[in-house]
Coordinates of C-alpha atoms in Angstrom, one line a residue:
X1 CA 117.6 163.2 -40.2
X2 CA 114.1 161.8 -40.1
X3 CA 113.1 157.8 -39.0
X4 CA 112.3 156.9 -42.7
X5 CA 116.0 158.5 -44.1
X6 CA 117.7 156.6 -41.2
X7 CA 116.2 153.1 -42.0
X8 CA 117.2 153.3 -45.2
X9 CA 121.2 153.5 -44.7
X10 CA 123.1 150.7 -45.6
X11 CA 125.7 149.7 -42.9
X12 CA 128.2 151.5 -44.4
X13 CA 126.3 154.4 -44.9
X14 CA 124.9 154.5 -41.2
X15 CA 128.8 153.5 -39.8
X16 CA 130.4 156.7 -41.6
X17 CA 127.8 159.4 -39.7
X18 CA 128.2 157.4 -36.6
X19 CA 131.8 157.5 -36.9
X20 CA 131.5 161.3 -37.7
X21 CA 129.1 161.6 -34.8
X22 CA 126.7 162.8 -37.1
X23 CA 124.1 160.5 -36.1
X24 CA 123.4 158.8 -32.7
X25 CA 123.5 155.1 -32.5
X26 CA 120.6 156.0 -30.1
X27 CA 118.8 158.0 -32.5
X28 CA 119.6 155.3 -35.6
X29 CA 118.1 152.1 -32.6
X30 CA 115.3 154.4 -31.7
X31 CA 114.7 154.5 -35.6
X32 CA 114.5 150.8 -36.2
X33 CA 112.4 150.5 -32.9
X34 CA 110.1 152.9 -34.4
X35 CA 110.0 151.1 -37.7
X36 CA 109.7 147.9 -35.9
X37 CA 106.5 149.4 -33.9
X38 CA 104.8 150.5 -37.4
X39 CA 105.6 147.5 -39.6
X40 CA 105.6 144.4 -37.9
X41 CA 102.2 143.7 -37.3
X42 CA 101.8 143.0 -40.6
X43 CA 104.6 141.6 -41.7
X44 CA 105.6 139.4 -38.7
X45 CA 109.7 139.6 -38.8
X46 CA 110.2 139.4 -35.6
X47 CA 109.8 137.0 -33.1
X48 CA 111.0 138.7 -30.3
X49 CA 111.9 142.7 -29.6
X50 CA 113.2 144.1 -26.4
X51 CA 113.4 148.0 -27.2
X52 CA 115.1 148.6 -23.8
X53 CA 117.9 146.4 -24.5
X54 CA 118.2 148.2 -28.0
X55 CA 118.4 151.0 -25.9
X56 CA 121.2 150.7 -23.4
X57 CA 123.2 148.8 -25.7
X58 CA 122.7 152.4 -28.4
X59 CA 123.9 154.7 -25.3
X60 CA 126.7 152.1 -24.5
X61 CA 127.7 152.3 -28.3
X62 CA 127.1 156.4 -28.3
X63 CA 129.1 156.8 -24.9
X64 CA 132.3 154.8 -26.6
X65 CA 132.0 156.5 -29.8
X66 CA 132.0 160.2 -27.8
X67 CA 135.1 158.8 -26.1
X68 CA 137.2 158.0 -29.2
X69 CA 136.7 154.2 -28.7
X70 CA 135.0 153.8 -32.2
X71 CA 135.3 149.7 -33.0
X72 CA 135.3 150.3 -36.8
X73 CA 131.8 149.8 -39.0
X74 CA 129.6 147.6 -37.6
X75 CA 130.0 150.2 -33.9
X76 CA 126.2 151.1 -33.1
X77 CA 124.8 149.5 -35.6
X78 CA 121.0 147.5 -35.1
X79 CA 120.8 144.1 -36.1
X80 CA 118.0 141.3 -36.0
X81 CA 119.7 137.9 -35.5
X82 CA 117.6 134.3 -36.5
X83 CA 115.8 133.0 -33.8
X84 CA 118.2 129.7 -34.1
X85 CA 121.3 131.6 -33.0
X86 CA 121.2 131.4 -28.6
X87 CA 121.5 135.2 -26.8
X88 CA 122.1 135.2 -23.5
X89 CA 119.3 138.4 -22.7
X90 CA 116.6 137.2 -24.4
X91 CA 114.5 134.4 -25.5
X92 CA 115.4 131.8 -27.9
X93 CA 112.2 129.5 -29.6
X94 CA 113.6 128.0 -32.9
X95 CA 110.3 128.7 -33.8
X96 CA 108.9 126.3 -31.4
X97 CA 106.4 125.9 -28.5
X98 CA 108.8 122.9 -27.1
X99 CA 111.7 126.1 -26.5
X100 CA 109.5 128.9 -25.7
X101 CA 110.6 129.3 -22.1
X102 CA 114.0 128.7 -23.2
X103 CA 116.3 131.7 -22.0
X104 CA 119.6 130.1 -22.4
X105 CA 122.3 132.6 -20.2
X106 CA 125.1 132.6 -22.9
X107 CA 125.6 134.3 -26.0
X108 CA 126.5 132.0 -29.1
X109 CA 130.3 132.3 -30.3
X110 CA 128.8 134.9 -33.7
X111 CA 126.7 137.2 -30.7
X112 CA 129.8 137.3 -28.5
X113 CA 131.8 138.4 -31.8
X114 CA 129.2 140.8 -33.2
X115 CA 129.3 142.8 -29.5
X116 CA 132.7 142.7 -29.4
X117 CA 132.4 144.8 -32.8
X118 CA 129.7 146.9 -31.2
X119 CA 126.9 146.0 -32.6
X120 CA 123.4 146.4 -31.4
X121 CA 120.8 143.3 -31.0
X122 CA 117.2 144.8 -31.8
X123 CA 116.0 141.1 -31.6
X124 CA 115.2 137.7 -33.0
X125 CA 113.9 136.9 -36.3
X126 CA 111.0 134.8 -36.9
X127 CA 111.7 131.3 -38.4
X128 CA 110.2 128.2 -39.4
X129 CA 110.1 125.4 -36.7
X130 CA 113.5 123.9 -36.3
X131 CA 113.9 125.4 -39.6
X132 CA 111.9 123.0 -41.3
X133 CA 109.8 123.4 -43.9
X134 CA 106.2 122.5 -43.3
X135 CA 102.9 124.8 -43.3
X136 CA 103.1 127.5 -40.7
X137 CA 102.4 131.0 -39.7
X138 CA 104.1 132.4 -42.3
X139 CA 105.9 136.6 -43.0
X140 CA 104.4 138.5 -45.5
X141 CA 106.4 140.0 -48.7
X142 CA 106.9 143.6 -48.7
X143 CA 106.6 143.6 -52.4
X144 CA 103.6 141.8 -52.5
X145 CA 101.3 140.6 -49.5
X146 CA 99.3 137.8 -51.7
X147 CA 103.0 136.1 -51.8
X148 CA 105.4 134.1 -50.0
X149 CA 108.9 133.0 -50.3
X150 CA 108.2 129.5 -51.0
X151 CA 111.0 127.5 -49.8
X152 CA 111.5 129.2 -46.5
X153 CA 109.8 131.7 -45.0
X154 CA 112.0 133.6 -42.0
X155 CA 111.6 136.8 -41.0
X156 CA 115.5 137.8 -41.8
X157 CA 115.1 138.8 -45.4
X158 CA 112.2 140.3 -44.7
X159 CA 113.0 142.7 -41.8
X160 CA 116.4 143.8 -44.2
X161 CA 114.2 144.8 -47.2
X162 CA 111.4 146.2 -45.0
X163 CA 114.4 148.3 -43.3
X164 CA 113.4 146.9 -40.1
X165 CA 116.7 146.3 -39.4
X166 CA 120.0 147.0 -40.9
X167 CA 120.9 143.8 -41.6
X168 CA 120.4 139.9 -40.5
X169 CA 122.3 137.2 -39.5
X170 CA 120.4 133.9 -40.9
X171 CA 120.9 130.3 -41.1
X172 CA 121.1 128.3 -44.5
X173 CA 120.7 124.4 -44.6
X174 CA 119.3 123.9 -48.0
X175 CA 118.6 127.6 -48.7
X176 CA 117.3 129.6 -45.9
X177 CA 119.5 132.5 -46.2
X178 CA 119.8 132.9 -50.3
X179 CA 115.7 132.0 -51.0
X180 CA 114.2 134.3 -48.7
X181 CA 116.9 136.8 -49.9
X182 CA 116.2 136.3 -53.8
X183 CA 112.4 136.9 -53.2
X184 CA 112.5 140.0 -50.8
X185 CA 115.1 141.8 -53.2
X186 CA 118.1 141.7 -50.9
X187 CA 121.7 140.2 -50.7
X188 CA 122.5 137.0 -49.0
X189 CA 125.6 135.0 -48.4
X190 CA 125.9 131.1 -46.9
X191 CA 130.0 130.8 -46.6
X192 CA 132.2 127.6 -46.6
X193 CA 131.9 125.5 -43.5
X194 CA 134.3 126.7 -40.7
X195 CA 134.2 130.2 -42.0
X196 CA 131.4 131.2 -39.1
X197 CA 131.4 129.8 -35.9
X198 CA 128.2 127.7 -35.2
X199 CA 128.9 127.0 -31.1
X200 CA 125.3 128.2 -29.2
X201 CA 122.7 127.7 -32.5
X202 CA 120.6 124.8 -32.9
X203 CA 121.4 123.5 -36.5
X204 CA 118.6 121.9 -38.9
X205 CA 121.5 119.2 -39.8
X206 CA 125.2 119.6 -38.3
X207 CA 126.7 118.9 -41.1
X208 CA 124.8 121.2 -43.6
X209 CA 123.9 124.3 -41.4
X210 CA 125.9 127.4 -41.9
X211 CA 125.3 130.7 -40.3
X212 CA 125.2 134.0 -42.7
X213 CA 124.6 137.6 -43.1
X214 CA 121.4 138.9 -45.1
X215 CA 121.9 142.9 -45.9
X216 CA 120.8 145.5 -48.5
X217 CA 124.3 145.9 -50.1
X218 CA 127.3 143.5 -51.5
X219 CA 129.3 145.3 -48.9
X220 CA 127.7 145.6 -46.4
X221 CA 127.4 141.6 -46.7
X222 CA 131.2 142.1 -46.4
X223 CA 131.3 144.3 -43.4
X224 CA 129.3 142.0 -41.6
X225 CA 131.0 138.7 -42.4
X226 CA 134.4 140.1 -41.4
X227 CA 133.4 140.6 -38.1
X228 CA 131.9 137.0 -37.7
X229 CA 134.4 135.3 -38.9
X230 CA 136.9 135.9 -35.3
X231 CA 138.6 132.9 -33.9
X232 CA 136.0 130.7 -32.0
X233 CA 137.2 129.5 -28.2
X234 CA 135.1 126.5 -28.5
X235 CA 137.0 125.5 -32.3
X236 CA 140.4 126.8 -32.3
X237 CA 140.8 124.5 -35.2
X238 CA 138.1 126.4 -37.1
X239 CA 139.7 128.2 -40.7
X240 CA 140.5 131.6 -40.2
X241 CA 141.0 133.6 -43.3
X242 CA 144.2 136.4 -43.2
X243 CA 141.8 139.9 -42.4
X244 CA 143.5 141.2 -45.1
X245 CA 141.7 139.7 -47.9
X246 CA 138.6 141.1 -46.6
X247 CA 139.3 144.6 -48.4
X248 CA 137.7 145.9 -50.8
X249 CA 140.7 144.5 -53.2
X250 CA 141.0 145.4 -57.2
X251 CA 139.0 148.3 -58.6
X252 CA 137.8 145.9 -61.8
X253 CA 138.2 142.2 -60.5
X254 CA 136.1 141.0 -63.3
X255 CA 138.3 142.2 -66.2
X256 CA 140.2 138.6 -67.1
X257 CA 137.9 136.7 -64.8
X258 CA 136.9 133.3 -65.8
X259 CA 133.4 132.7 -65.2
X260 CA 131.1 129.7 -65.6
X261 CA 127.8 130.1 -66.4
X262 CA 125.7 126.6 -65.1
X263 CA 123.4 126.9 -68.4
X264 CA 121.1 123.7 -67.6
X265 CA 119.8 125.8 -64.5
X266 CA 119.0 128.6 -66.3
X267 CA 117.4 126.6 -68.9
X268 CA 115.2 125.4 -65.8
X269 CA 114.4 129.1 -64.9
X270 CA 111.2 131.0 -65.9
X271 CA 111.7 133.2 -69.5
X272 CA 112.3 136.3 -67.2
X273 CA 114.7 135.3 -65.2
X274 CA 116.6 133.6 -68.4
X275 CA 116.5 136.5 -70.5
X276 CA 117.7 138.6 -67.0
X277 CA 120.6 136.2 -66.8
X278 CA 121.2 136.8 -70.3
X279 CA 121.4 140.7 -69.5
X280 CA 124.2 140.0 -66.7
X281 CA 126.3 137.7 -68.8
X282 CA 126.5 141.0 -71.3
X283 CA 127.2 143.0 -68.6
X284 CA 130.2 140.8 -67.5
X285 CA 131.5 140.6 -71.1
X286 CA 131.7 144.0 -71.3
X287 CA 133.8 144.3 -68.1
X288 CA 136.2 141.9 -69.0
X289 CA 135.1 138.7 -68.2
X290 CA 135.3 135.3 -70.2
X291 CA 132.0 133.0 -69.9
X292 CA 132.2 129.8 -70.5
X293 CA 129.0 127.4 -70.3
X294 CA 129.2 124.3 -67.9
X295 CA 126.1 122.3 -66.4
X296 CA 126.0 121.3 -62.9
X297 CA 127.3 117.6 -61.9
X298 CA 126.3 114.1 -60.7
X299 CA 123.0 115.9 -60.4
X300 CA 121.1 112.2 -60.4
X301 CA 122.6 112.1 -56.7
X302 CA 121.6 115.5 -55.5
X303 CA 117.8 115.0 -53.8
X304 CA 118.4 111.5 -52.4
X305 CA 121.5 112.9 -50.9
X306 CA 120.3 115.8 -49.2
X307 CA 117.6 114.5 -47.8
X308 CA 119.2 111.3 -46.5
X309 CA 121.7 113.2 -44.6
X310 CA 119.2 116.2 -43.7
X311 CA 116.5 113.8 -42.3
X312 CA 119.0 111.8 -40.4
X313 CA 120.6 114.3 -39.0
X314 CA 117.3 116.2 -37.5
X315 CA 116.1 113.5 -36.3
X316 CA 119.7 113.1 -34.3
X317 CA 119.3 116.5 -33.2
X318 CA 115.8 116.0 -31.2
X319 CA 116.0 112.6 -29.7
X320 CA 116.5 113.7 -26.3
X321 CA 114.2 116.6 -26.7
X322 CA 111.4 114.6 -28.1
X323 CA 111.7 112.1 -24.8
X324 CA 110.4 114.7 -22.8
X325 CA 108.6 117.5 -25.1
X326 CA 107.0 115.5 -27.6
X327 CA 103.8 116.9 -27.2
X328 CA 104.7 120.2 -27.8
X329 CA 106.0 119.2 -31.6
X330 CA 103.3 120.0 -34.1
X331 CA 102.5 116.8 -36.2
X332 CA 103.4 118.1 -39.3
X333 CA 107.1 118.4 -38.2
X334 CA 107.4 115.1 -36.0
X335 CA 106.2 113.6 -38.9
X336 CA 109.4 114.9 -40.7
X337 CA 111.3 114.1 -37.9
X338 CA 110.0 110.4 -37.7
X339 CA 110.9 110.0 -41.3
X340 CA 114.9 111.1 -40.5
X341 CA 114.5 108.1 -38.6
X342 CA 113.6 105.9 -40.9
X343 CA 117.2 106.5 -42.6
X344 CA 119.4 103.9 -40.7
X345 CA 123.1 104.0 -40.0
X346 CA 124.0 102.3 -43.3
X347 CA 121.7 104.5 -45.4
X348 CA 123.1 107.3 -43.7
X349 CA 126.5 105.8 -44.1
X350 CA 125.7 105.4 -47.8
X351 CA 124.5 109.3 -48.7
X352 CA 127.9 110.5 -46.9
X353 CA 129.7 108.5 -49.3
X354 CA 127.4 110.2 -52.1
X355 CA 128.1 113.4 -50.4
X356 CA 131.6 113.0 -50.4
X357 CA 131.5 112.4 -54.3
X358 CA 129.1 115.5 -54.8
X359 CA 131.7 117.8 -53.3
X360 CA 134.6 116.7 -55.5
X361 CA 132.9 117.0 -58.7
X362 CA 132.1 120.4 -57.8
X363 CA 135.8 121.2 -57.0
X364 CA 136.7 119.2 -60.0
X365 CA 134.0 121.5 -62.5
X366 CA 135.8 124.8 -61.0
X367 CA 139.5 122.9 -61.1
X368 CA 138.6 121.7 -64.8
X369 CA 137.5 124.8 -66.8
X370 CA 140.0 126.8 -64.3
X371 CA 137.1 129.1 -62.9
X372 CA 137.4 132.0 -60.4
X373 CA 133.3 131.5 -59.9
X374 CA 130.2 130.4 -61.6
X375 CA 127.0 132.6 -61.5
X376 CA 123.4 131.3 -61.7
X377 CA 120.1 131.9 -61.4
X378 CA 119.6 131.6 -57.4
X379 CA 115.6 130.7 -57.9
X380 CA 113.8 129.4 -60.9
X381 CA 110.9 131.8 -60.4
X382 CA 109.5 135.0 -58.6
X383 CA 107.7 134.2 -55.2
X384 CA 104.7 132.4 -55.6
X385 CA 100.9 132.4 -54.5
X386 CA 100.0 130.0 -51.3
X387 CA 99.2 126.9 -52.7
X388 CA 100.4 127.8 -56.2
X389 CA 102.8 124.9 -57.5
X390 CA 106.9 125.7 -57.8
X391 CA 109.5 124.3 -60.1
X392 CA 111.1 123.3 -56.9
X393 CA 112.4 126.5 -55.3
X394 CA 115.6 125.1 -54.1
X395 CA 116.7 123.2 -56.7
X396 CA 119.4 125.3 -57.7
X397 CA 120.5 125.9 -54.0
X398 CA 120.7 122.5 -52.2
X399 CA 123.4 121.5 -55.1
X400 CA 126.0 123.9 -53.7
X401 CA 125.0 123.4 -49.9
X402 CA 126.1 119.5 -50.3
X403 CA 129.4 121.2 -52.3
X404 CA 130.3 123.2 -49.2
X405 CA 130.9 126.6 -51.2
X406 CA 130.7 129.8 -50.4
X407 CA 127.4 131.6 -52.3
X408 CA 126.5 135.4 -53.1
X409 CA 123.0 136.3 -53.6
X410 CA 122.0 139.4 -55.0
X411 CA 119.2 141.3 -56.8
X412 CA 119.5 141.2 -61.3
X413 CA 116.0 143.4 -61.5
X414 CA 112.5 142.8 -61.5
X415 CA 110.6 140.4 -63.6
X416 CA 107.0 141.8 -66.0
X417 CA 105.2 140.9 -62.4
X418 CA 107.7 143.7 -60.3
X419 CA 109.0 141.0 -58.2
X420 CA 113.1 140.9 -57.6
X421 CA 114.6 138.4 -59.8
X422 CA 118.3 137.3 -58.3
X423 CA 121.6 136.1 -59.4
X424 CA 123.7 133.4 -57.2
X425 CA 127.6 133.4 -57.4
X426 CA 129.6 130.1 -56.8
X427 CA 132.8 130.7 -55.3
X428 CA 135.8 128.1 -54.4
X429 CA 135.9 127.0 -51.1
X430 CA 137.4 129.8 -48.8
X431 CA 136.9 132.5 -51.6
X432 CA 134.6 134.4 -50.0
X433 CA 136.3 138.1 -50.4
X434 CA 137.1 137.4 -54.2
X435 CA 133.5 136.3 -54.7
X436 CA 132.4 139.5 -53.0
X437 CA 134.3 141.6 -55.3
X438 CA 132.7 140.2 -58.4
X439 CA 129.3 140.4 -56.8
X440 CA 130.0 144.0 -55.9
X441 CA 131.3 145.0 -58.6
X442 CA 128.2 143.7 -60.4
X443 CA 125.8 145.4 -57.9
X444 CA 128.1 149.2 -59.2
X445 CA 127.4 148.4 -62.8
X446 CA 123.5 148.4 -62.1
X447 CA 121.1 150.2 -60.4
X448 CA 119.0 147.0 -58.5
X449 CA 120.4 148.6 -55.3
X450 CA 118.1 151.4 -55.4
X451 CA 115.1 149.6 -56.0
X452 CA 112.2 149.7 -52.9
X453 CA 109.7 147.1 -52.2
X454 CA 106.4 148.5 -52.4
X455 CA 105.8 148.3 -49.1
X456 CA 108.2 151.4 -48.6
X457 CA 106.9 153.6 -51.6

């Protein structure tokens, strides 16, 4: 097979011919590496790449596989991982001068997990600083260069649709895994806190922070969240679903599914994407489901909330750092940092009690109408121009992150300027698999899936 038909298996594609021993893990990381080596300098995914570590872990994964020790689908397969997440062979920046000598010498709990499942580490994704959100050098879109993902620009999403990677695992505060993901075309899933071990990355805010995959299919988002979800040695405590539920489960889970549709956000959303909603709600109908229109609660308390408890808690998370590295901080974030401090204890106090009221009106909207999930737009437009103003880009995602449910992203087609357009589903907590089964089953009924960026036509 050529470099360009390898790049553009999905996980579960690639993992049958490796299984088969059809394909090399060698040849399929030398691939990637090539790819990599082609694309990058313009579109600036990765922050870091080590091609002879790709290397020797693709003969280590090819020697095992020869030997009938095949670890199931994610055996030989290259990854990019969020330069937030600590590896113990290479480099970790959070996107920051202050940690660029940093080599920490221990994998986080979700590497550790990922190599015990064989997978291969072609390096780290770019990402904002700290994952904040202030002006820097930013990725450009493969399906438009003029463009950005307004809202969070790491290098994740972008290396998945560019197929400089199979997949990504990113990080998600208020959005960083599903925005990036509904711009660049791809799939994208932030789970329920305690579903993903978080020991060994440095989190925006502690209590927000999740850690998710970013891929080019609905199941290959499943493949690669089964195998990060193993019990964690520094959290035994941590939820651990039964493995079971992680199949692929009914043939036609929407048929007699109850679905909300959260109608005042896609009343919000640009005419494209609402009449694109409008084309998925038919498509559900005529598979079985039953919609029923709901709007999103307490919504007054959202923004004031989130960034009470976000600010605070970054702020937490630098204070000892800042004491000796201050002058490595770029001014644009201390001066977010400085204003996390300027929430005291009793305002912090205060937006945790609002948090706490948040979370159970979203469990009472899903316990009310007796939902299995609600869908949504995931953005209110198509990515945007530098400088261009936004509708607010995550207004439709920091809702959910305060709920502490699990979110699919995924592609509903291209709007009249041939940018992806995407549709979020809303799961109860813990409900990842069955929430993967609609979304899946959604992605089978159209043919978004096939769809290239530009940048690969």
């Amino acid at each position: 097979m050529t470099h360009t038909s390898l790049t553009s298996l999905t996980i579960a594609e690639a993992s049958q011919l490796l299984q088969r021993r059809e394909v090399s893990p060698v040849e399929l990381t030398e691939a990637y590496l090539a790819k990599i080596d082609e694309a990058d300098h313009m579109l600036h995914a990765f922050a870091y790449i080590n091609p002879h570590q790709a290397l020797t872990q693709a003969r280590r994964a090819a020697d095992e596989i020869a030997r009938g020790g095949w670890k199931g689908p994610l055996h030989g397969i290259p990854l990019g991982i969020k330069d937030v997440i600590v590896t113990a062979d290479m480099p970790t920046s959070y996107g920051s001068e202050a940690f660029d000598d940093q080599s920490l010498r221990r994998d986080a709990s979700v590497i550790l997990l990922l190599r015990e499942a064989g997978a291969i580490i072609l390096g780290k994704n770019t990402t904002q600083t700290f994952g904040v959100e202030v002006p820097c050098a930013s990725t450009r879109d493969p399906w438009a260069s003029s463009r950005v993902a307004r809202g969070s620009r790491d290098g994740s999403a972008v290396a998945v649709a560019a197929h400089e990677c199979v997949a990504s695992v990113g990080s998600d505060m208020g959005g960083g895994i599903r925005i990036p993901a509904a711009f660049y075309g791809v799939v994208g899933l932030r789970p329920t806190g305690g579903l993903v071990p978080r020991t060994g990355m440095l989190p925006a805010a502690a209590s927000l922070d999740r850690l998710g995959p970013i891929t080019r299919s609905v199941e290959d988002a499943r493949i690669l969240l089964a195998a990060m979800t193993g019990v964690d040695p520094a959290d035994p405590a941590r939820y651990r679903p039964d493995p079971a539920n992680w199949g692929h489960g009914e043939p036609t889970p929407l048929h007699g599914a109850k679905i909300g549709v959260i109608r005042n956000w896609s009343n919000e959303a640009d005419p494209a994407i609402r009449r694109a909603l409008s084309a998925v709600e038919q498509v559900l109908k005529d598979n079985g489901a039953t919609l029923v229109d709901v709007n999103s609660p307490i919504d007054d308390l959202t923004t004031s909330t989130y960034q009470a408890v976000a600010l605070h808690e970054l702020a937490a998370q630098h204070r000892e750092s800042l004491r000796t590295k201050s002058h490595l901080y770029s001014p644009e974030v201390l001066e977010v940092i400085q204003a996390g401090r300027s929430v005291d204890e009793r305002a912090y106090a205060e937006a945790n009690a609002a948090h706490g009221c948040i979370l159970r009106a979203w469990r009472s909207l899903f316990i009310h109408h007796d939902l299995a999930a609600c869908i949504a737009p995931t953005v209110p437009v198509t990515a945007c121009t530098p400088g261009e103003p936004t509708k607010g880009c995550d207004a439709f995602a920091i809702p959910v992150s305060l709920a502490n449910l699990p979110v699919v992203v995924q592609p509903m087609g291209l709007a009249e300027d041939l940018l992806p357009m995407s549709l979020q589903w809303i799961g109860r907590p813990y409900g990842e698999p069955r929430l993967l089964r609609f979304a899946q089953s959604y992605e089978q009924l159209t043919d978004w899936l096939a769809t290239p960026p530009p940048f690969l036509r």
